[in-house]
PDB file of C-alpha atoms in Angstrom:
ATOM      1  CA  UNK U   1     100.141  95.781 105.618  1.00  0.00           C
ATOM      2  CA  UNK U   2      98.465  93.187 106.966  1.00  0.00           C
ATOM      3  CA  UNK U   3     100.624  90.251 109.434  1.00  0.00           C
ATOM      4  CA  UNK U   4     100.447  87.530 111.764  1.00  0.00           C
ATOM      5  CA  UNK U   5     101.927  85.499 113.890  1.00  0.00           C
ATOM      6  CA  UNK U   6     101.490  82.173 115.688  1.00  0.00           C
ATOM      7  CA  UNK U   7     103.319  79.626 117.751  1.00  0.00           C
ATOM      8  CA  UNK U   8     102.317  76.020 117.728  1.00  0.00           C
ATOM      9  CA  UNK U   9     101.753  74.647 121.481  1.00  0.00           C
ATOM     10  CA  UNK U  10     102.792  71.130 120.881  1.00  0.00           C
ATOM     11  CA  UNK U  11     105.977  71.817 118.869  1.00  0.00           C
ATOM     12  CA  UNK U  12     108.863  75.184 119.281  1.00  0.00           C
ATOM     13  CA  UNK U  13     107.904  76.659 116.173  1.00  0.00           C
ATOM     14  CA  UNK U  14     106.969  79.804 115.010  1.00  0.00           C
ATOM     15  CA  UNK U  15     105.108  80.529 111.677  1.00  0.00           C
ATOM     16  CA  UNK U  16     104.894  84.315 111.040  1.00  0.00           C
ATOM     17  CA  UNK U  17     103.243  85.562 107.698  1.00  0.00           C
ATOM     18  CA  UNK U  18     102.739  89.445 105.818  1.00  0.00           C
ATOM     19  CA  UNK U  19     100.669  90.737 102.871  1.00  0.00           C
ATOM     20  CA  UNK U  20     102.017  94.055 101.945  1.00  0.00           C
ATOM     21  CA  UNK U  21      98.977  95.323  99.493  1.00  0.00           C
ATOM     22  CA  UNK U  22      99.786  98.471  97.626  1.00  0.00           C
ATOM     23  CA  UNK U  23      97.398 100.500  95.624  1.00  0.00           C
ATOM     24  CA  UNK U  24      97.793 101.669  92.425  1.00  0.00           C
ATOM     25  CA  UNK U  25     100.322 105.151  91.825  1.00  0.00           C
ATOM     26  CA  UNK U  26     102.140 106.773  89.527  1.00  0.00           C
ATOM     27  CA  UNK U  27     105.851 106.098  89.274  1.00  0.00           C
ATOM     28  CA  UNK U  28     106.853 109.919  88.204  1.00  0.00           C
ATOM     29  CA  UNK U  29     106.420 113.028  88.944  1.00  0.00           C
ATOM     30  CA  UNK U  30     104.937 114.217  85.633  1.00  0.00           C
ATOM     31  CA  UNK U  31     102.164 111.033  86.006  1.00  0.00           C
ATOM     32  CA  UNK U  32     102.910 109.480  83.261  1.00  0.00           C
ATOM     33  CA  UNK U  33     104.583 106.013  84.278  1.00  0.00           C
ATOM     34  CA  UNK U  34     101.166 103.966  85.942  1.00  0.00           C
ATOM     35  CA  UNK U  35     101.841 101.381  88.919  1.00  0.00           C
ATOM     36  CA  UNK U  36      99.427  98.706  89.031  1.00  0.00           C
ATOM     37  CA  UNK U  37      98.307  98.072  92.445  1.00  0.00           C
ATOM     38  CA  UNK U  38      99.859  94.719  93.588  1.00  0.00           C
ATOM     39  CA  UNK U  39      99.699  92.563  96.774  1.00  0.00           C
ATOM     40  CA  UNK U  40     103.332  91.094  98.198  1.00  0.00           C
ATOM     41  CA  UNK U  41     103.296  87.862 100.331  1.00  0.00           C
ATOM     42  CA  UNK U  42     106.007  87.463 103.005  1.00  0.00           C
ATOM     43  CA  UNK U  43     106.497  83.964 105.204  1.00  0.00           C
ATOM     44  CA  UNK U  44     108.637  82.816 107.797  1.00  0.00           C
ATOM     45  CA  UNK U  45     109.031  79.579 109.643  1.00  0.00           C
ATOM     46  CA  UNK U  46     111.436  79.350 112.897  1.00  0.00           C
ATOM     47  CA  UNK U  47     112.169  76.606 114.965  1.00  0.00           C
ATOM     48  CA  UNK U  48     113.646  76.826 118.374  1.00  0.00           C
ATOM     49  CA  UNK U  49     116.526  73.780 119.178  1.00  0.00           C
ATOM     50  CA  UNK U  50     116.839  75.386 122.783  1.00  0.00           C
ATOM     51  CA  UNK U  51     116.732  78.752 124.742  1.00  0.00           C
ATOM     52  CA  UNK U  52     119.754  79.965 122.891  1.00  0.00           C
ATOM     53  CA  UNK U  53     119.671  78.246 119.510  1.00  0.00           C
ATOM     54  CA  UNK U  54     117.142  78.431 116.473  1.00  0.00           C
ATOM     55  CA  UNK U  55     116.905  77.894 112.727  1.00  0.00           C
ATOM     56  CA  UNK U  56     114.534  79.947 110.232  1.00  0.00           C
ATOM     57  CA  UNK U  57     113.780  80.278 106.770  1.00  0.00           C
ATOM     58  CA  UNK U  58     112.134  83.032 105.438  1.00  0.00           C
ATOM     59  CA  UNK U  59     110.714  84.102 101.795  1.00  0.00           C
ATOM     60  CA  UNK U  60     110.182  87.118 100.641  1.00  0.00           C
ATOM     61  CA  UNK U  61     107.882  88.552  97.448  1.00  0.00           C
ATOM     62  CA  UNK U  62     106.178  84.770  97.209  1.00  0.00           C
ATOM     63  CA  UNK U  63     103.749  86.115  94.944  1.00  0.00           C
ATOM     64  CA  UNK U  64     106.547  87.119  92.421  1.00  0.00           C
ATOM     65  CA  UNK U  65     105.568  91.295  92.001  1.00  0.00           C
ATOM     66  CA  UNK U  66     107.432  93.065  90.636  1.00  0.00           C
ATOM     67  CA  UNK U  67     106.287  96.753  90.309  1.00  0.00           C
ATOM     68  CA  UNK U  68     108.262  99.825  91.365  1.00  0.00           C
ATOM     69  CA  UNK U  69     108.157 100.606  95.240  1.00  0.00           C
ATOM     70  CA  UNK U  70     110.722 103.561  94.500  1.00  0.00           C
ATOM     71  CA  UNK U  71     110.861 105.935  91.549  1.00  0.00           C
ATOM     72  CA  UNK U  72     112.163 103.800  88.660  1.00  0.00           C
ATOM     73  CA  UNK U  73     113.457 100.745  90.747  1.00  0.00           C
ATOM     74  CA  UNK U  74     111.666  97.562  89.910  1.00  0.00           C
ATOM     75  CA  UNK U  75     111.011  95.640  92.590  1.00  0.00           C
ATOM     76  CA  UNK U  76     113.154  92.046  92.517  1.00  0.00           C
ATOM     77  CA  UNK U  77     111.609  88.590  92.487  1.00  0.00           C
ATOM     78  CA  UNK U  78     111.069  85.923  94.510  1.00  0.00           C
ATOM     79  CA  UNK U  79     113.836  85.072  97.539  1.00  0.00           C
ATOM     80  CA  UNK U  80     114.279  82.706  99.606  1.00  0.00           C
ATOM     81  CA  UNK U  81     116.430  82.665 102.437  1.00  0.00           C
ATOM     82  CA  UNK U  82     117.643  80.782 105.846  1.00  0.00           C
ATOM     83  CA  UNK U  83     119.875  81.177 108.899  1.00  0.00           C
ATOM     84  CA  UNK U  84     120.029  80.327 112.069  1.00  0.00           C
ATOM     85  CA  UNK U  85     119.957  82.611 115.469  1.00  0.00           C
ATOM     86  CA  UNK U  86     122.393  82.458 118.726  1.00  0.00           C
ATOM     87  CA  UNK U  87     121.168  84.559 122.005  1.00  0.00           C
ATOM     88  CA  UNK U  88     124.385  84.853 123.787  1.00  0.00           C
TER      89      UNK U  88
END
């Protein structure tokens, strides 16, 4: 797993990115259901309105995989997702 993060000086934003790079397994105990190995690309983007207040949005599994990360449960596609965040 492989991340980074970096906030841009001139502007309250955050970008924050992941690579999740899995290696080839087998997907049974017996070793007879192959994984291919497979590579999973995570992003975020948040912006900070003030101290208390900020908006994100945030996708997950950009490069579309989907092998099995757990015995026999494929791994869904693409999503893409947004919110905000209140410090209290």
């Amino acid at each position: 797993r492989l991340w980074g993060q970096q906030r841009l000086s001139q502007w309250p934003i955050i970008v924050w990115a992941e690579a999740v790079i899995r290696s080839s397994t087998w997907n049974d105990a017996t070793n007879t259901l192959p994984i291919e190995q497979s590579i999973q690309l995570n992003a975020m983007v948040r912006y900070a309105i003030s101290k208390q207040f900020g908006l994100y949005v945030r996708g997950e599994n950009l490069t579309n995989t989907r092998p099995s990360q757990f015995y026999s449960n494929n791994m869904p596609g693409t999503m893409v997702l947004g919110g905000f965040q209140l410090s209290l």
